[in-house]
CSV table of C-alpha atoms in Angstrom, one decimal:
chain,number,residue,atom,x,y,z
A,1,UNK,CA,91.7,33.7,114.1
A,2,UNK,CA,90.2,30.2,114.2
A,3,UNK,CA,91.6,28.1,117.0
A,4,UNK,CA,91.9,24.4,116.4
A,5,UNK,CA,91.8,22.1,119.5
A,6,UNK,CA,92.9,18.5,119.4
A,7,UNK,CA,92.1,15.8,121.9
A,8,UNK,CA,93.5,13.9,123.6
A,9,UNK,CA,97.0,15.1,123.6
A,10,UNK,CA,98.3,11.5,123.9
A,11,UNK,CA,96.4,8.3,122.9
A,12,UNK,CA,97.8,5.0,124.0
A,13,UNK,CA,96.6,2.2,121.8
A,14,UNK,CA,97.6,-1.4,121.2
A,15,UNK,CA,98.4,-2.6,117.7
A,16,UNK,CA,95.3,-3.8,115.9
A,17,UNK,CA,93.0,-1.7,118.0
A,18,UNK,CA,90.9,1.2,116.8
A,19,UNK,CA,92.0,4.8,117.4
A,20,UNK,CA,89.8,7.9,117.2
A,21,UNK,CA,91.3,11.4,117.3
A,22,UNK,CA,89.2,14.5,117.7
A,23,UNK,CA,89.6,18.1,116.4
A,24,UNK,CA,87.4,21.0,117.2
A,25,UNK,CA,87.3,24.4,115.5
A,26,UNK,CA,86.4,27.6,117.4
A,27,UNK,CA,84.0,28.5,114.6
A,28,UNK,CA,82.5,26.7,111.6
A,29,UNK,CA,85.0,25.7,108.9
A,30,UNK,CA,82.5,23.7,106.8
A,31,UNK,CA,84.6,20.8,105.6
A,32,UNK,CA,87.8,22.7,105.0
A,33,UNK,CA,89.9,20.5,107.3
A,34,UNK,CA,93.0,18.4,106.7
A,35,UNK,CA,94.7,15.8,108.7
A,36,UNK,CA,98.5,15.2,108.7
A,37,UNK,CA,100.7,12.5,110.1
A,38,UNK,CA,104.2,13.3,111.2
A,39,UNK,CA,106.9,11.0,112.4
A,40,UNK,CA,110.1,12.2,114.2
A,41,UNK,CA,112.5,13.8,111.9
A,42,UNK,CA,110.1,13.7,108.9
A,43,UNK,CA,107.8,16.2,107.3
A,44,UNK,CA,104.1,16.1,107.7
A,45,UNK,CA,102.3,13.7,105.4
A,46,UNK,CA,98.8,14.6,104.1
A,47,UNK,CA,96.3,11.9,105.1
A,48,UNK,CA,92.9,13.5,104.7
A,49,UNK,CA,91.5,16.7,103.1
A,50,UNK,CA,88.0,18.0,102.8
A,51,UNK,CA,87.4,16.4,106.2
A,52,UNK,CA,86.8,13.0,104.7
A,53,UNK,CA,88.7,12.5,101.4
A,54,UNK,CA,91.8,10.3,101.7
A,55,UNK,CA,94.9,11.6,100.0
A,56,UNK,CA,96.6,9.6,97.2
A,57,UNK,CA,98.1,6.4,98.6
A,58,UNK,CA,96.6,6.6,102.0
A,59,UNK,CA,95.4,3.2,103.3
A,60,UNK,CA,91.7,2.7,103.8
A,61,UNK,CA,92.1,2.1,107.5
A,62,UNK,CA,92.4,5.9,107.8
A,63,UNK,CA,89.0,7.7,107.7
A,64,UNK,CA,87.9,11.2,108.5
A,65,UNK,CA,84.5,12.6,109.4
A,66,UNK,CA,82.8,15.7,110.6
A,67,UNK,CA,81.8,19.2,109.4
A,68,UNK,CA,81.3,22.6,111.0
A,69,UNK,CA,83.2,22.5,114.2
A,70,UNK,CA,83.6,18.9,115.1
A,71,UNK,CA,85.9,16.5,113.3
A,72,UNK,CA,87.5,13.1,113.9
A,73,UNK,CA,90.2,10.9,112.4
A,74,UNK,CA,89.8,7.2,112.9
A,75,UNK,CA,92.4,4.5,112.3
A,76,UNK,CA,90.5,1.3,112.2
A,77,UNK,CA,93.3,-1.2,113.1
A,78,UNK,CA,96.5,0.4,114.2
A,79,UNK,CA,99.7,-0.8,112.4
A,80,UNK,CA,103.2,-0.4,113.8
A,81,UNK,CA,103.8,2.4,111.2
A,82,UNK,CA,100.8,4.4,112.4
A,83,UNK,CA,102.3,5.3,115.8
A,84,UNK,CA,103.1,9.0,115.2
A,85,UNK,CA,101.9,12.6,115.7
A,86,UNK,CA,98.7,13.7,114.1
A,87,UNK,CA,97.7,17.3,113.3
A,88,UNK,CA,94.5,18.8,112.0
A,89,UNK,CA,94.5,22.0,110.1
A,90,UNK,CA,91.8,24.4,108.9
A,91,UNK,CA,92.0,26.2,105.6
A,92,UNK,CA,88.5,27.8,105.5
A,93,UNK,CA,89.3,31.2,106.9
A,94,UNK,CA,92.8,32.5,106.4
A,95,UNK,CA,95.2,34.1,107.1
A,96,UNK,CA,96.1,32.5,109.2
A,97,UNK,CA,95.8,28.9,108.4
A,98,UNK,CA,95.8,27.2,111.8
A,99,UNK,CA,96.9,23.8,113.0
A,100,UNK,CA,95.8,22.0,116.1
A,101,UNK,CA,98.3,21.2,118.8
A,102,UNK,CA,98.5,17.6,117.8
A,103,UNK,CA,97.7,14.2,119.2
A,104,UNK,CA,100.5,11.7,119.8
A,105,UNK,CA,99.4,8.1,119.1
A,106,UNK,CA,101.7,5.8,121.1
A,107,UNK,CA,102.0,2.1,121.7
A,108,UNK,CA,100.1,0.9,124.8
B,1,UNK,CA,107.3,11.8,91.7
B,2,UNK,CA,106.1,15.2,92.9
B,3,UNK,CA,108.6,16.7,95.3
B,4,UNK,CA,109.9,19.9,96.8
B,5,UNK,CA,113.3,20.4,98.2
B,6,UNK,CA,114.2,23.2,100.7
B,7,UNK,CA,117.7,24.7,101.1
B,8,UNK,CA,119.3,27.7,102.7
B,9,UNK,CA,118.9,27.0,106.4
B,10,UNK,CA,121.8,28.1,108.6
B,11,UNK,CA,122.8,29.4,112.0
B,12,UNK,CA,122.4,33.2,112.1
B,13,UNK,CA,122.7,35.8,114.8
B,14,UNK,CA,119.7,37.7,116.2
B,15,UNK,CA,118.9,40.6,113.9
B,16,UNK,CA,120.4,38.9,110.9
B,17,UNK,CA,118.9,37.9,107.6
B,18,UNK,CA,118.6,34.6,105.7
B,19,UNK,CA,117.0,33.5,102.4
B,20,UNK,CA,115.4,30.1,102.1
B,21,UNK,CA,114.8,28.4,98.8
B,22,UNK,CA,112.4,25.7,97.6
B,23,UNK,CA,112.8,23.8,94.4
B,24,UNK,CA,110.0,21.7,93.0
B,25,UNK,CA,110.1,18.7,90.7
B,26,UNK,CA,107.6,16.4,89.1
B,27,UNK,CA,104.9,18.9,88.7
B,28,UNK,CA,104.1,22.2,86.9
B,29,UNK,CA,105.2,24.7,89.4
B,30,UNK,CA,103.3,27.7,88.0
B,31,UNK,CA,100.0,25.9,88.4
B,32,UNK,CA,100.2,25.9,92.2
B,33,UNK,CA,100.2,28.2,95.1
B,34,UNK,CA,103.0,27.5,97.7
B,35,UNK,CA,103.4,27.9,101.4
B,36,UNK,CA,106.0,27.9,104.1
B,37,UNK,CA,105.2,26.2,107.4
B,38,UNK,CA,107.6,26.1,110.3
B,39,UNK,CA,108.1,23.9,113.4
B,40,UNK,CA,110.1,25.0,116.4
B,41,UNK,CA,112.0,22.3,118.3
B,42,UNK,CA,109.6,20.0,120.0
B,43,UNK,CA,106.6,22.1,119.0
B,44,UNK,CA,103.7,21.9,116.6
B,45,UNK,CA,103.2,23.3,113.1
B,46,UNK,CA,102.9,27.0,112.4
B,47,UNK,CA,101.8,28.4,109.0
B,48,UNK,CA,104.2,31.2,108.0
B,49,UNK,CA,103.3,32.5,104.5
B,50,UNK,CA,101.6,31.7,101.3
B,51,UNK,CA,102.0,32.9,97.7
B,52,UNK,CA,99.5,32.4,94.8
B,53,UNK,CA,100.4,30.5,91.7
B,54,UNK,CA,101.2,33.7,89.8
B,55,UNK,CA,102.9,35.3,92.6
B,56,UNK,CA,100.5,38.2,92.6
B,57,UNK,CA,99.0,37.5,96.1
B,58,UNK,CA,100.9,36.9,99.3
B,59,UNK,CA,99.9,36.3,102.9
B,60,UNK,CA,101.8,36.3,106.1
B,61,UNK,CA,101.4,35.2,109.7
B,62,UNK,CA,101.3,38.2,112.1
B,63,UNK,CA,104.5,36.8,113.8
B,64,UNK,CA,106.5,37.4,110.6
B,65,UNK,CA,104.7,40.2,108.9
B,66,UNK,CA,107.1,43.0,107.9
B,67,UNK,CA,110.1,40.8,108.5
B,68,UNK,CA,109.7,38.0,106.0
B,69,UNK,CA,109.0,38.1,102.3
B,70,UNK,CA,107.8,35.3,100.1
B,71,UNK,CA,108.4,35.4,96.4
B,72,UNK,CA,108.7,33.1,93.4
B,73,UNK,CA,110.3,32.9,90.0
B,74,UNK,CA,108.1,30.7,87.8
B,75,UNK,CA,110.7,31.0,85.0
B,76,UNK,CA,113.3,29.4,87.2
B,77,UNK,CA,110.9,27.1,89.2
B,78,UNK,CA,112.0,28.6,92.5
B,79,UNK,CA,110.2,29.6,95.7
B,80,UNK,CA,112.0,31.8,98.2
B,81,UNK,CA,111.5,33.1,101.7
B,82,UNK,CA,113.6,36.2,102.6
B,83,UNK,CA,113.8,36.5,106.3
B,84,UNK,CA,115.2,39.6,108.1
B,85,UNK,CA,115.4,40.9,111.7
B,86,UNK,CA,115.5,37.3,112.8
B,87,UNK,CA,114.7,36.5,116.4
B,88,UNK,CA,115.5,33.5,118.6
B,89,UNK,CA,111.9,32.4,118.4
B,90,UNK,CA,112.2,32.1,114.6
B,91,UNK,CA,114.4,29.1,115.3
B,92,UNK,CA,112.6,26.2,113.5
B,93,UNK,CA,112.6,23.7,110.7
B,94,UNK,CA,111.0,25.5,107.7
B,95,UNK,CA,108.9,23.4,105.4
B,96,UNK,CA,107.9,24.3,101.9
B,97,UNK,CA,104.6,22.9,100.8
B,98,UNK,CA,102.5,22.8,97.7
B,99,UNK,CA,98.9,24.0,97.9
B,100,UNK,CA,96.2,22.0,96.1
B,101,UNK,CA,92.5,22.9,95.6
B,102,UNK,CA,89.8,20.7,97.1
B,103,UNK,CA,87.3,20.2,94.3
B,104,UNK,CA,84.2,20.0,96.5
B,105,UNK,CA,84.8,23.1,98.7
B,106,UNK,CA,87.3,25.1,96.8
B,107,UNK,CA,89.6,25.4,99.8
B,108,UNK,CA,93.4,24.8,99.5
B,109,UNK,CA,95.2,22.1,101.5
B,110,UNK,CA,98.9,21.3,101.5
B,111,UNK,CA,99.7,18.0,99.8
B,112,UNK,CA,103.4,17.9,98.9
B,113,UNK,CA,105.9,18.7,101.6
B,114,UNK,CA,109.6,19.0,101.6
B,115,UNK,CA,111.9,17.5,104.2
B,116,UNK,CA,112.6,21.0,105.7
B,117,UNK,CA,115.6,23.2,106.3
B,118,UNK,CA,116.8,24.2,109.7
B,119,UNK,CA,117.1,27.8,110.8
B,120,UNK,CA,118.8,28.5,114.1
B,121,UNK,CA,118.9,32.0,115.5
B,122,UNK,CA,121.4,32.4,118.3
B,123,UNK,CA,124.4,34.5,119.3
């Protein structure tokens, strides 16, 4: 089973600042990585797939990079609606498809 | 708008059974594989099961293998998850999600998610 590790667990950022979230896979997953945003009481929302392709309707301030085992999600200028939980997920080798433990982006 | 809507969540006793359903709209259901993902209270996301577009292939997490069964009826546009021998640690919000294929790599990500249905297992 591929283990996905996200860091940090919590990221405190001021509105307008840049945020960078990390995700590491226990073995190479090529570019088979997705990022999801989840707000309390809501389902996950797909942000990025293929490590770097924005999903339909996702603002350009969200960008993904990486391949192999190291990945990152960058939010270039945090807006109020971006404060949420973020999960990475690998879909290269499954079952099981595995999620990271999440990074909470909170207001500083 | 492409959507999926889950139903069937309930409070059930340990050892009991429950069937969840997922109804799609806005897309051609039989063109897509589907998955169930769950989230225990205050916890992260856990993949549960996946079924191919035709229904001919199914996969399960080890935690539910032998107890849960995923199936679909493409003629009725319905996805289901039959859960049996339920345990307290099956308590979670269960999300239905559509799988879509990444053109570059061929892998499948989950792009359309329902709002979820709550399953509580308690005596």
